[in-house]
mmCIF file of C-alpha atoms and ligand atoms in Angstrom:
data_model
loop_
_atom_site.group_PDB
_atom_site.id
_atom_site.type_symbol
_atom_site.label_atom_id
_atom_site.label_comp_id
_atom_site.label_asym_id
_atom_site.label_seq_id
_atom_site.Cartn_x
_atom_site.Cartn_y
_atom_site.Cartn_z
ATOM 1 C CA UNK P 1020 9.020 93.314 107.045
ATOM 2 C CA UNK P 1021 11.534 94.255 104.373
ATOM 3 C CA UNK P 1022 9.311 95.999 101.809
ATOM 4 C CA UNK P 1023 10.887 98.345 99.276
ATOM 5 C CA UNK P 1024 10.134 102.020 99.924
ATOM 6 C CA UNK P 1025 7.406 103.161 97.550
ATOM 7 C CA UNK P 1026 9.876 105.210 95.456
ATOM 8 C CA UNK P 1027 11.172 101.867 94.164
ATOM 9 C CA UNK P 1028 7.692 100.723 93.114
ATOM 10 C CA UNK P 1029 5.322 101.598 90.284
ATOM 11 C CA UNK P 1030 2.014 100.570 91.827
ATOM 12 C CA UNK P 1031 -0.909 102.450 90.333
ATOM 13 C CA UNK P 1032 1.050 103.573 87.274
ATOM 14 C CA UNK P 1033 0.102 102.733 83.710
ATOM 15 C CA UNK P 1034 2.814 102.358 81.118
ATOM 16 C CA UNK P 1035 2.546 102.329 77.321
ATOM 17 C CA UNK P 1036 5.374 100.246 75.784
ATOM 18 C CA UNK P 1037 5.843 100.108 72.006
ATOM 19 C CA UNK P 1038 7.444 97.098 70.347
ATOM 20 C CA UNK P 1039 6.422 95.043 73.367
ATOM 21 C CA UNK P 1040 5.947 91.666 71.699
ATOM 22 C CA UNK P 1041 9.588 90.572 71.975
ATOM 23 C CA UNK P 1042 13.167 91.616 72.727
ATOM 24 C CA UNK P 1043 13.844 94.724 74.783
ATOM 25 C CA UNK P 1044 10.220 95.916 74.695
ATOM 26 C CA UNK P 1045 8.952 92.641 76.102
ATOM 27 C CA UNK P 1046 11.629 92.704 78.823
ATOM 28 C CA UNK P 1047 10.552 96.269 79.717
ATOM 29 C CA UNK P 1048 6.905 95.216 79.985
ATOM 30 C CA UNK P 1049 7.868 92.349 82.321
ATOM 31 C CA UNK P 1050 10.127 94.504 84.515
ATOM 32 C CA UNK P 1051 7.533 97.282 84.787
ATOM 33 C CA UNK P 1052 4.779 94.777 85.596
ATOM 34 C CA UNK P 1053 7.016 93.190 88.243
ATOM 35 C CA UNK P 1054 7.234 96.533 90.023
ATOM 36 C CA UNK P 1055 3.489 97.016 89.995
ATOM 37 C CA UNK P 1056 2.798 99.016 86.801
ATOM 38 C CA UNK P 1057 -0.060 98.114 84.470
ATOM 39 C CA UNK P 1058 1.451 97.695 80.986
ATOM 40 C CA UNK P 1059 -0.301 98.713 77.776
ATOM 41 C CA UNK P 1060 1.473 96.725 75.088
ATOM 42 C CA UNK P 1061 1.701 97.788 71.447
ATOM 43 C CA UNK P 1062 3.279 95.906 68.533
ATOM 44 C CA UNK P 1063 2.143 94.771 65.094
ATOM 45 C CA UNK P 1064 1.550 91.061 65.707
ATOM 46 C CA UNK P 1065 -1.701 90.667 67.632
ATOM 47 C CA UNK P 1066 -1.317 86.917 68.246
ATOM 48 C CA UNK P 1067 2.176 87.316 69.692
ATOM 49 C CA UNK P 1068 0.996 90.264 71.803
ATOM 50 C CA UNK P 1069 -1.853 88.211 73.224
ATOM 51 C CA UNK P 1070 0.583 85.428 74.154
ATOM 52 C CA UNK P 1071 2.786 87.974 75.949
ATOM 53 C CA UNK P 1072 -0.259 89.393 77.725
ATOM 54 C CA UNK P 1073 -1.382 85.946 78.927
ATOM 55 C CA UNK P 1074 2.136 85.188 80.232
ATOM 56 C CA UNK P 1075 2.317 88.493 82.095
ATOM 57 C CA UNK P 1076 -1.056 87.921 83.718
ATOM 58 C CA UNK P 1077 0.036 84.444 84.771
ATOM 59 C CA UNK P 1078 3.444 85.506 86.129
ATOM 60 C CA UNK P 1079 2.185 88.671 87.838
ATOM 61 C CA UNK P 1080 -1.343 88.002 89.141
ATOM 62 C CA UNK P 1081 -1.913 91.704 89.954
ATOM 63 C CA UNK P 1082 -0.999 92.696 86.394
ATOM 64 C CA UNK P 1083 -3.865 93.858 84.202
ATOM 65 C CA UNK P 1084 -1.891 94.007 80.937
ATOM 66 C CA UNK P 1085 -3.762 95.163 77.813
ATOM 67 C CA UNK P 1086 -2.691 94.849 74.192
ATOM 68 C CA UNK P 1087 -3.289 96.778 70.988
ATOM 69 C CA UNK P 1088 -1.964 95.771 67.575
ATOM 70 C CA UNK P 1089 -0.623 98.812 65.730
ATOM 71 C CA UNK P 1090 2.161 99.871 63.397
ATOM 72 C CA UNK P 1091 3.760 102.912 65.062
ATOM 73 C CA UNK P 1092 4.977 103.948 61.604
ATOM 74 C CA UNK P 1093 1.407 104.679 60.568
ATOM 75 C CA UNK P 1094 0.028 108.065 61.745
ATOM 76 C CA UNK P 1095 -3.528 106.652 61.775
ATOM 77 C CA UNK P 1096 -2.420 103.757 63.973
ATOM 78 C CA UNK P 1097 -0.717 106.187 66.352
ATOM 79 C CA UNK P 1098 -3.990 108.075 66.743
ATOM 80 C CA UNK P 1099 -5.801 104.760 67.195
ATOM 81 C CA UNK P 1100 -3.493 103.855 70.105
ATOM 82 C CA UNK P 1101 -4.616 106.977 71.969
ATOM 83 C CA UNK P 1102 -8.289 106.408 71.108
ATOM 84 C CA UNK P 1103 -7.849 102.959 72.644
ATOM 85 C CA UNK P 1104 -6.268 104.454 75.788
ATOM 86 C CA UNK P 1105 -9.102 106.993 76.010
ATOM 87 C CA UNK P 1106 -11.607 104.127 75.840
ATOM 88 C CA UNK P 1107 -9.714 102.237 78.545
ATOM 89 C CA UNK P 1108 -9.972 105.418 80.631
ATOM 90 C CA UNK P 1109 -6.682 104.817 82.463
ATOM 91 C CA UNK P 1110 -4.399 107.578 83.789
ATOM 92 C CA UNK P 1111 -1.293 107.161 81.615
ATOM 93 C CA UNK P 1112 1.894 108.046 83.499
ATOM 94 C CA UNK P 1113 4.697 106.262 81.618
ATOM 95 C CA UNK P 1114 5.664 105.941 77.948
ATOM 96 C CA UNK P 1115 8.486 103.730 76.683
ATOM 97 C CA UNK P 1116 9.282 104.418 73.028
ATOM 98 C CA UNK P 1117 11.039 101.179 72.179
ATOM 99 C CA UNK P 1118 9.900 100.146 68.680
ATOM 100 C CA UNK P 1119 12.701 100.717 66.229
ATOM 101 C CA UNK P 1120 14.425 99.285 63.222
ATOM 102 C CA UNK P 1121 17.053 99.692 60.562
ATOM 103 C CA UNK P 1122 17.896 99.536 56.868
ATOM 104 C CA UNK P 1123 21.571 98.705 57.046
ATOM 105 C CA UNK P 1124 23.686 99.710 54.028
ATOM 106 C CA UNK P 1125 26.866 101.541 53.137
ATOM 107 C CA UNK P 1126 26.132 105.257 52.754
ATOM 108 C CA UNK P 1127 26.397 105.290 48.944
ATOM 109 C CA UNK P 1128 24.030 102.313 48.609
ATOM 110 C CA UNK P 1129 20.959 103.920 50.160
ATOM 111 C CA UNK P 1130 17.968 104.146 47.782
ATOM 112 C CA UNK P 1131 15.671 107.187 47.713
ATOM 113 C CA UNK P 1132 13.331 106.922 50.675
ATOM 114 C CA UNK P 1133 15.518 104.610 52.818
ATOM 115 C CA UNK P 1134 16.824 107.370 55.074
ATOM 116 C CA UNK P 1135 13.331 108.788 55.508
ATOM 117 C CA UNK P 1136 11.921 105.334 56.332
ATOM 118 C CA UNK P 1137 14.458 104.792 59.130
ATOM 119 C CA UNK P 1138 13.822 108.293 60.490
ATOM 120 C CA UNK P 1139 10.046 107.725 60.341
ATOM 121 C CA UNK P 1140 10.295 104.628 62.530
ATOM 122 C CA UNK P 1141 13.074 105.618 64.954
ATOM 123 C CA UNK P 1142 12.499 109.364 65.397
ATOM 124 C CA UNK P 1143 9.223 110.634 63.902
ATOM 125 C CA UNK P 1144 7.000 107.937 65.411
ATOM 126 C CA UNK P 1145 8.465 108.526 68.883
ATOM 127 C CA UNK P 1146 8.102 112.313 68.438
ATOM 128 C CA UNK P 1147 4.457 111.890 67.520
ATOM 129 C CA UNK P 1148 3.744 109.402 70.327
ATOM 130 C CA UNK P 1149 5.281 111.813 72.863
ATOM 131 C CA UNK P 1150 3.034 114.611 71.585
ATOM 132 C CA UNK P 1151 -0.053 112.395 71.627
ATOM 133 C CA UNK P 1152 0.776 111.176 75.146
ATOM 134 C CA UNK P 1153 1.497 114.658 76.503
ATOM 135 C CA UNK P 1154 -2.037 115.613 77.685
ATOM 136 C CA UNK P 1155 -2.426 112.391 79.676
ATOM 137 C CA UNK P 1156 1.114 112.470 81.079
ATOM 138 C CA UNK P 1157 0.743 116.127 82.088
ATOM 139 C CA UNK P 1158 -2.558 115.337 83.758
ATOM 140 C CA UNK P 1159 -0.771 112.730 85.902
ATOM 141 C CA UNK P 1160 1.784 115.279 87.116
ATOM 142 C CA UNK P 1161 4.660 112.838 87.914
ATOM 143 C CA UNK P 1162 5.102 111.193 84.549
ATOM 144 C CA UNK P 1163 8.076 109.843 82.634
ATOM 145 C CA UNK P 1164 9.044 109.041 79.069
ATOM 146 C CA UNK P 1165 11.949 106.732 78.290
ATOM 147 C CA UNK P 1166 13.218 106.493 74.715
ATOM 148 C CA UNK P 1167 15.265 103.510 73.585
ATOM 149 C CA UNK P 1168 18.202 105.085 71.753
ATOM 150 C CA UNK P 1169 21.479 103.446 70.828
ATOM 151 C CA UNK P 1170 25.242 103.850 71.120
ATOM 152 C CA UNK P 1171 25.045 104.270 67.344
ATOM 153 C CA UNK P 1172 23.523 107.723 67.912
ATOM 154 C CA UNK P 1173 26.639 108.711 69.887
ATOM 155 C CA UNK P 1174 29.554 107.194 68.005
ATOM 156 C CA UNK P 1175 30.259 105.382 64.756
ATOM 157 C CA UNK P 1176 29.296 101.711 64.749
ATOM 158 C CA UNK P 1177 28.610 99.465 61.769
ATOM 159 C CA UNK P 1178 24.813 99.781 61.815
ATOM 160 C CA UNK P 1179 24.790 102.259 58.910
ATOM 161 C CA UNK P 1180 24.417 106.004 58.871
ATOM 162 C CA UNK P 1181 20.602 106.166 58.731
ATOM 163 C CA UNK P 1182 20.192 104.294 62.001
ATOM 164 C CA UNK P 1183 22.861 106.379 63.766
ATOM 165 C CA UNK P 1184 21.389 109.654 62.525
ATOM 166 C CA UNK P 1185 17.848 108.661 63.510
ATOM 167 C CA UNK P 1186 18.913 107.589 67.011
ATOM 168 C CA UNK P 1187 20.912 110.815 67.439
ATOM 169 C CA UNK P 1188 17.706 112.700 66.623
ATOM 170 C CA UNK P 1189 15.861 110.643 69.234
ATOM 171 C CA UNK P 1190 18.545 111.523 71.798
ATOM 172 C CA UNK P 1191 18.264 115.237 71.076
ATOM 173 C CA UNK P 1192 14.472 115.005 71.212
ATOM 174 C CA UNK P 1193 14.941 113.503 74.689
ATOM 175 C CA UNK P 1194 17.013 116.473 75.861
ATOM 176 C CA UNK P 1195 14.683 119.066 74.331
ATOM 177 C CA UNK P 1196 11.491 117.546 75.706
ATOM 178 C CA UNK P 1197 13.099 117.159 79.132
ATOM 179 C CA UNK P 1198 13.571 120.933 79.247
ATOM 180 C CA UNK P 1199 10.283 121.846 77.591
ATOM 181 C CA UNK P 1200 8.042 119.507 79.588
ATOM 182 C CA UNK P 1201 9.673 119.676 83.037
ATOM 183 C CA UNK P 1202 7.073 122.291 83.998
ATOM 184 C CA UNK P 1203 4.362 119.783 83.037
ATOM 185 C CA UNK P 1204 5.701 117.178 85.459
ATOM 186 C CA UNK P 1205 7.084 114.957 82.697
ATOM 187 C CA UNK P 1206 10.650 113.647 82.914
ATOM 188 C CA UNK P 1207 12.192 112.513 79.621
ATOM 189 C CA UNK P 1208 15.237 110.244 79.469
ATOM 190 C CA UNK P 1209 16.757 107.674 77.139
ATOM 191 C CA UNK P 1210 18.831 104.519 77.331
ATOM 192 C CA UNK P 1211 21.579 103.876 74.802
ATOM 193 C CA UNK P 1212 22.292 100.145 74.473
ATOM 194 C CA UNK P 1213 25.245 98.518 72.729
ATOM 195 C CA UNK P 1214 24.803 94.950 71.451
ATOM 196 C CA UNK P 1215 21.878 93.240 73.191
ATOM 197 C CA UNK P 1216 20.878 89.648 72.465
ATOM 198 C CA UNK P 1217 17.517 89.853 70.650
ATOM 199 C CA UNK P 1218 16.049 88.544 67.407
ATOM 200 C CA UNK P 1219 17.315 91.559 65.482
ATOM 201 C CA UNK P 1220 20.938 90.896 66.513
ATOM 202 C CA UNK P 1221 20.828 87.091 66.320
ATOM 203 C CA UNK P 1222 22.067 86.867 62.767
ATOM 204 C CA UNK P 1223 25.072 89.201 63.145
ATOM 205 C CA UNK P 1224 26.122 87.624 66.449
ATOM 206 C CA UNK P 1225 25.886 84.089 65.075
ATOM 207 C CA UNK P 1226 29.053 84.814 63.029
ATOM 208 C CA UNK P 1227 31.837 83.761 65.444
ATOM 209 C CA UNK P 1228 34.439 86.137 63.942
ATOM 210 C CA UNK P 1229 32.091 89.084 64.157
ATOM 211 C CA UNK P 1230 31.101 88.111 67.709
ATOM 212 C CA UNK P 1231 34.796 87.990 68.694
ATOM 213 C CA UNK P 1232 35.298 91.493 67.291
ATOM 214 C CA UNK P 1233 32.304 92.799 69.238
ATOM 215 C CA UNK P 1234 33.506 91.199 72.471
ATOM 216 C CA UNK P 1235 37.034 92.560 72.008
ATOM 217 C CA UNK P 1236 35.588 96.073 71.871
ATOM 218 C CA UNK P 1237 33.400 95.568 74.954
ATOM 219 C CA UNK P 1238 35.212 95.939 78.303
ATOM 220 C CA UNK P 1239 32.791 93.533 79.976
ATOM 221 C CA UNK P 1240 33.473 91.071 77.126
ATOM 222 C CA UNK P 1241 29.902 89.876 76.760
ATOM 223 C CA UNK P 1242 26.667 90.709 74.964
ATOM 224 C CA UNK P 1243 23.949 92.437 76.981
ATOM 225 C CA UNK P 1244 20.584 90.866 77.781
ATOM 226 C CA UNK P 1245 17.202 92.541 77.168
ATOM 227 C CA UNK P 1246 16.517 92.421 80.925
ATOM 228 C CA UNK P 1247 19.591 94.610 81.539
ATOM 229 C CA UNK P 1248 18.155 97.329 79.293
ATOM 230 C CA UNK P 1249 14.730 96.875 80.863
ATOM 231 C CA UNK P 1250 16.216 97.437 84.337
ATOM 232 C CA UNK P 1251 17.702 100.784 83.229
ATOM 233 C CA UNK P 1252 14.435 101.821 81.529
ATOM 234 C CA UNK P 1253 12.476 100.914 84.636
ATOM 235 C CA UNK P 1254 14.843 102.812 86.928
ATOM 236 C CA UNK P 1255 14.268 105.946 84.828
ATOM 237 C CA UNK P 1256 10.489 105.416 85.203
ATOM 238 C CA UNK P 1257 10.610 105.088 89.001
ATOM 239 C CA UNK P 1258 9.805 107.836 91.503
ATOM 240 C CA UNK P 1259 13.357 107.069 92.754
ATOM 241 C CA UNK P 1260 14.594 108.836 89.579
ATOM 242 C CA UNK P 1261 12.452 111.905 90.303
ATOM 243 C CA UNK P 1262 15.267 114.476 89.784
ATOM 244 C CA UNK P 1263 16.708 112.834 86.662
ATOM 245 C CA UNK P 1264 15.656 114.208 83.292
ATOM 246 C CA UNK P 1265 17.287 114.777 79.897
ATOM 247 C CA UNK P 1266 19.812 111.982 80.467
ATOM 248 C CA UNK P 1267 21.110 109.270 78.152
ATOM 249 C CA UNK P 1268 21.940 106.181 80.208
ATOM 250 C CA UNK P 1269 24.336 103.841 78.408
ATOM 251 C CA UNK P 1270 23.695 100.117 78.821
ATOM 252 C CA UNK P 1271 26.806 99.032 77.017
ATOM 253 C CA UNK P 1272 29.228 96.979 79.153
ATOM 254 C CA UNK P 1273 31.639 99.945 78.981
ATOM 255 C CA UNK P 1274 31.726 100.135 75.164
ATOM 256 C CA UNK P 1275 31.407 103.934 74.840
ATOM 257 C CA UNK P 1276 34.403 104.623 77.110
ATOM 258 C CA UNK P 1277 36.711 102.077 75.530
ATOM 259 C CA UNK P 1278 39.209 104.073 73.511
ATOM 260 C CA UNK P 1279 42.440 102.585 72.286
HETATM 261 P P1 NAD J 1582 13.339 93.259 68.187
HETATM 262 O O1 NAD J 1582 13.311 93.206 66.704
HETATM 263 O O2 NAD J 1582 13.718 92.039 68.958
HETATM 264 O O3 NAD J 1582 11.922 93.754 68.710
HETATM 265 C C1 NAD J 1582 11.366 94.894 68.133
HETATM 266 C C2 NAD J 1582 9.961 95.081 68.634
HETATM 267 O O4 NAD J 1582 9.467 96.274 68.012
HETATM 268 C C3 NAD J 1582 9.041 93.959 68.226
HETATM 269 O O5 NAD J 1582 8.059 93.813 69.223
HETATM 270 C C4 NAD J 1582 8.396 94.507 66.959
HETATM 271 O O6 NAD J 1582 7.113 93.969 66.730
HETATM 272 C C5 NAD J 1582 8.289 95.970 67.314
HETATM 273 N N1 NAD J 1582 8.198 96.838 66.151
HETATM 274 C C6 NAD J 1582 9.113 97.027 65.171
HETATM 275 N N2 NAD J 1582 8.634 97.897 64.268
HETATM 276 C C7 NAD J 1582 7.392 98.245 64.705
HETATM 277 C C8 NAD J 1582 6.390 99.098 64.207
HETATM 278 N N3 NAD J 1582 6.539 99.754 63.042
HETATM 279 N N4 NAD J 1582 5.245 99.236 64.906
HETATM 280 C C9 NAD J 1582 5.056 98.570 66.070
HETATM 281 N N5 NAD J 1582 5.973 97.750 66.600
HETATM 282 C C10 NAD J 1582 7.113 97.585 65.908
HETATM 283 O O7 NAD J 1582 14.254 94.489 68.520
HETATM 284 P P2 NAD J 1582 15.105 94.857 69.838
HETATM 285 O O8 NAD J 1582 16.492 94.414 69.615
HETATM 286 O O9 NAD J 1582 14.369 94.439 71.058
HETATM 287 O O10 NAD J 1582 15.122 96.451 69.704
HETATM 288 C C11 NAD J 1582 14.248 97.280 70.427
HETATM 289 C C12 NAD J 1582 14.775 98.685 70.413
HETATM 290 O O11 NAD J 1582 16.097 98.702 70.958
HETATM 291 C C13 NAD J 1582 14.878 99.309 69.019
HETATM 292 O O12 NAD J 1582 14.520 100.672 69.095
HETATM 293 C C14 NAD J 1582 16.352 99.178 68.701
HETATM 294 O O13 NAD J 1582 16.775 100.169 67.787
HETATM 295 C C15 NAD J 1582 16.967 99.386 70.072
HETATM 296 N N6 NAD J 1582 18.317 98.855 70.221
HETATM 297 C C16 NAD J 1582 18.541 97.511 70.145
HETATM 298 C C17 NAD J 1582 19.850 97.054 70.306
HETATM 299 C C18 NAD J 1582 20.183 95.587 70.235
HETATM 300 O O14 NAD J 1582 21.385 95.267 70.205
HETATM 301 N N7 NAD J 1582 19.231 94.696 70.212
HETATM 302 C C19 NAD J 1582 20.908 97.953 70.530
HETATM 303 C C20 NAD J 1582 20.620 99.307 70.599
HETATM 304 C C21 NAD J 1582 19.321 99.741 70.462
#
């Protein structure tokens, strides 16, 4: 018998993943389900979510995935997510704040409201979801939050200033909550990916010159896959990571350390 010790499993844990209908969020839901967690999947497109749910149930027969269509930008929808969880009556132990987005412009081209819109999606929604999740996570006693940040919150990249600023806020929220909620049995960490192949990066990476530039600046000379981010997120959720909190784990093929 070569079973993994239980600290490398998530059996009996329930995990809320936002932005779970595709890309990194979907990969996280699959990885978490593969290790025994029950995923609660949130995104805006109900039909796509249901397809994901059916696939998960087929691929992982023990997986009792549930879906809820919601826009995490909308405060009412955020409350509705937690009403739904209350109705499900499941002991929530894991939260992955993955939903995110961008309005990419040069700094002087931003319109009134653009900066706020990016902050609302990337920082404020995650802040609110953490606060709404807190009572259930604290009740569990060995809970974890993982926020999906970005290298753009740590150094200049060409995503535009609003995205970088909003991800930097998410990173600092991670550190603050880690300290504030340690006594409640809640670990809080983040991952900081560089370019990952998803629908939101497809267009930029389909330009061969741009792709070459990206690869030249990446020591591992390739684009990351959603599953590689999901593996890091899942590690931070595991009991095996029980003494790790307040950390930003780069999933970047070496990008952040590659000076000239
Ligand atoms: P994606 O566009 O492929 O998927 C985004 C998911 O989030 C989708 O399921 C979408 O429905 C959901 N979503 C977006 N806005 C939402 C909202 N308001 N309410 C509910 N759901 C919403 O994106 P991705 O590339 O998988 O990115 C996921 C996260 O990873 C984002 O936070 C992004 O900033 C971060 N990230 C991505 C990369 C990359 O290169 N792909 C790099 C660094 C960080």
